[in-house]
Amino acid sequence: MSERDKIEDVVQVLGHLALGTRLKRIGECLQSQTQVLIDEEGFDLPSSHFPILAALQRLGELNVGELAQAVGVSQPAISRALQGLQAQGLIRAEPSSDRRSRAVTLSSDGRRLVAKAKQSVWPRIEAAVAEACAGPPDSLLGQLDKVEAALNAEPLHLRAVRQANQKRRNARA
């Protein structure tokens, strides 16, 4: 065992305090390992672009803001990804009717790529991730749904204020 192997995983030990960092680390690990499968199947595309393609396939024409909402990433990140997808001929982005935003759709090449991915690599990725997350049915995804809903209902800074106020009230009682 090397000296490096003996270093404590502080993010894991900190638990809830570093949960965001741990989830980001897991997300980056999943993306990089997903990329290996994507590369093996011969797709010349970053794994981070596939959710955008899937959103367009499932939801049809969307503008940048709607895509950001559908995928859960920032508008600048979507805009950067769209540049690459458009350069590869996988999407079409044209000014919308009000000219303030762009209407984004899959091109015929994009539709073919998504159809191929749905048949080949997406099932492999889904099965491998599901196995890695094995436990009681839907336990991890169900917990993530609950965390997202809780954070949307009451952001952390409001929770911290509420908890501090409750603590002060309890100390006076």
Coordinates of C-alpha atoms in Angstrom, one line a residue:
M1 CA 0.0 0.0 0.0
S2 CA 1.4 3.4 -1.0
E3 CA 1.4 6.5 1.2
R4 CA -1.4 7.9 -1.0
D5 CA -3.7 5.0 -0.2
K6 CA -3.5 5.8 3.5
I7 CA -5.0 9.3 3.0
E8 CA -8.5 9.6 4.6
D9 CA -11.3 10.4 2.2
V10 CA -12.4 13.6 3.9
V11 CA -15.3 14.2 1.7
Q12 CA -16.8 10.8 2.6
V13 CA -16.1 11.3 6.3
L14 CA -17.7 14.7 6.4
G15 CA -21.0 13.2 5.4
H16 CA -23.8 15.8 4.8
L17 CA -21.4 18.7 5.2
A18 CA -19.7 17.7 1.9
L19 CA -22.6 16.0 0.2
G20 CA -22.5 18.4 -2.8
T21 CA -18.9 17.7 -3.4
R22 CA -19.4 14.0 -3.1
L23 CA -22.3 14.0 -5.5
K24 CA -20.3 16.1 -8.0
R25 CA -17.4 13.6 -7.6
I26 CA -19.8 10.7 -8.3
G27 CA -21.3 12.6 -11.2
E28 CA -17.8 13.2 -12.7
C29 CA -16.9 9.5 -12.2
L30 CA -20.1 8.4 -13.9
Q31 CA -19.6 10.7 -16.8
S32 CA -16.0 9.6 -17.4
Q33 CA -16.9 5.9 -17.1
T34 CA -19.9 6.5 -19.4
Q35 CA -17.6 8.1 -21.9
V36 CA -15.6 4.9 -22.1
L37 CA -18.8 3.0 -23.2
I38 CA -19.7 5.8 -25.6
D39 CA -16.2 5.6 -27.2
E40 CA -16.4 1.8 -27.4
E41 CA -19.6 2.1 -29.4
G42 CA -17.9 4.5 -31.8
F43 CA -19.8 7.7 -30.9
D44 CA -17.6 10.8 -31.3
L45 CA -19.5 12.8 -28.8
P46 CA -19.0 13.8 -25.1
S47 CA -21.2 12.0 -22.7
S48 CA -22.5 15.4 -21.4
H49 CA -24.2 16.0 -24.8
F50 CA -26.4 13.0 -24.8
P51 CA -28.9 14.4 -22.2
I52 CA -29.4 17.3 -24.6
L53 CA -30.0 15.0 -27.5
A54 CA -32.4 12.9 -25.4
A55 CA -34.3 16.0 -24.4
L56 CA -34.7 17.1 -28.0
Q57 CA -35.8 13.6 -29.0
R58 CA -38.3 13.3 -26.2
L59 CA -39.7 16.9 -26.1
G60 CA -39.2 18.2 -29.6
E61 CA -38.3 21.7 -30.4
L62 CA -37.0 23.7 -27.4
N63 CA -35.2 27.0 -26.9
V64 CA -32.0 27.3 -24.9
G65 CA -33.8 28.2 -21.6
E66 CA -36.2 25.2 -22.0
L67 CA -33.2 22.9 -22.7
A68 CA -31.4 24.2 -19.7
Q69 CA -34.5 23.5 -17.6
A70 CA -35.1 20.0 -19.1
V71 CA -31.5 18.9 -18.6
G72 CA -30.9 20.8 -15.3
V73 CA -27.7 22.7 -16.4
S74 CA -27.0 26.4 -16.9
Q75 CA -27.9 28.2 -20.1
P76 CA -24.2 29.0 -20.9
A77 CA -23.4 25.3 -20.6
I78 CA -26.3 24.5 -23.0
S79 CA -25.1 27.2 -25.4
R80 CA -21.6 25.8 -25.4
A81 CA -22.8 22.2 -26.0
L82 CA -25.2 23.4 -28.8
Q83 CA -22.2 24.9 -30.6
G84 CA -20.5 21.6 -30.7
L85 CA -23.7 19.7 -31.6
Q86 CA -24.5 22.2 -34.4
A87 CA -20.9 21.9 -35.8
Q88 CA -21.3 18.1 -36.0
G89 CA -24.6 18.6 -37.8
L90 CA -26.7 16.9 -35.1
I91 CA -29.0 19.8 -34.3
R92 CA -30.5 22.8 -36.1
A93 CA -30.8 26.1 -34.2
E94 CA -32.7 28.9 -35.8
P95 CA -34.1 32.1 -34.5
S96 CA -37.6 31.6 -33.0
S97 CA -40.6 33.5 -34.1
D98 CA -40.0 36.3 -31.6
R99 CA -36.3 36.5 -32.6
R100 CA -35.1 36.7 -28.9
S101 CA -34.2 33.0 -28.6
R102 CA -33.2 30.1 -30.8
A103 CA -35.5 27.2 -31.6
V104 CA -33.4 24.0 -31.4
T105 CA -34.3 20.7 -33.0
L106 CA -32.6 17.5 -33.9
S107 CA -31.3 17.3 -37.5
S108 CA -31.9 14.1 -39.5
D109 CA -28.3 13.1 -38.5
G110 CA -29.1 13.8 -34.9
R111 CA -32.3 11.7 -35.0
R112 CA -30.3 8.8 -36.5
L113 CA -27.6 9.1 -33.9
V114 CA -30.2 9.1 -31.0
A115 CA -31.9 6.1 -32.6
K116 CA -28.6 4.2 -32.8
A117 CA -27.6 5.3 -29.2
K118 CA -31.0 4.1 -27.9
Q119 CA -30.4 0.7 -29.4
S120 CA -26.7 0.2 -28.5
V121 CA -25.1 2.3 -25.8
W122 CA -27.9 3.7 -23.7
P123 CA -29.2 0.3 -22.6
R124 CA -25.6 -0.7 -21.7
I125 CA -25.1 2.5 -19.7
E126 CA -28.4 2.2 -17.9
A127 CA -27.9 -1.5 -16.9
A128 CA -24.3 -0.8 -15.7
V129 CA -25.4 2.2 -13.6
A130 CA -28.4 0.4 -12.2
E131 CA -26.1 -2.4 -11.1
A132 CA -23.7 0.0 -9.5
C133 CA -26.6 1.6 -7.6
A134 CA -28.1 -1.8 -6.6
G135 CA -30.0 -1.9 -3.4
P136 CA -33.7 -1.8 -2.5
P137 CA -35.7 -1.0 -5.6
D138 CA -35.4 2.7 -6.5
S139 CA -33.7 3.5 -3.2
L140 CA -31.0 5.8 -4.6
L141 CA -33.1 7.5 -7.2
G142 CA -36.0 7.8 -4.8
Q143 CA -33.7 9.5 -2.3
L144 CA -32.3 11.8 -4.9
D145 CA -35.9 12.8 -5.9
K146 CA -36.6 13.6 -2.2
V147 CA -33.4 15.7 -1.8
E148 CA -34.2 17.7 -5.0
A149 CA -37.8 18.3 -4.0
A150 CA -36.7 19.3 -0.5
L151 CA -34.1 21.8 -1.8
N152 CA -36.6 23.2 -4.3
A153 CA -39.2 23.6 -1.5
E154 CA -36.8 25.3 0.9
P155 CA -33.2 26.2 -0.1
L156 CA -30.4 25.5 2.4
H157 CA -29.9 29.1 3.4
L158 CA -33.6 29.4 4.5
R159 CA -33.3 26.0 6.3
A160 CA -30.3 27.3 8.2
V161 CA -32.1 30.5 9.2
R162 CA -35.1 28.5 10.3
Q163 CA -33.0 26.1 12.3
A164 CA -31.1 28.9 14.0
N165 CA -34.3 30.6 14.9
Q166 CA -35.7 27.4 16.3
K167 CA -32.5 26.8 18.3
R168 CA -32.8 30.3 19.8
R169 CA -36.5 29.7 20.7
N170 CA -35.6 26.4 22.3
A171 CA -32.7 28.0 24.3
R172 CA -35.1 30.6 25.7
A173 CA -37.8 28.0 26.6

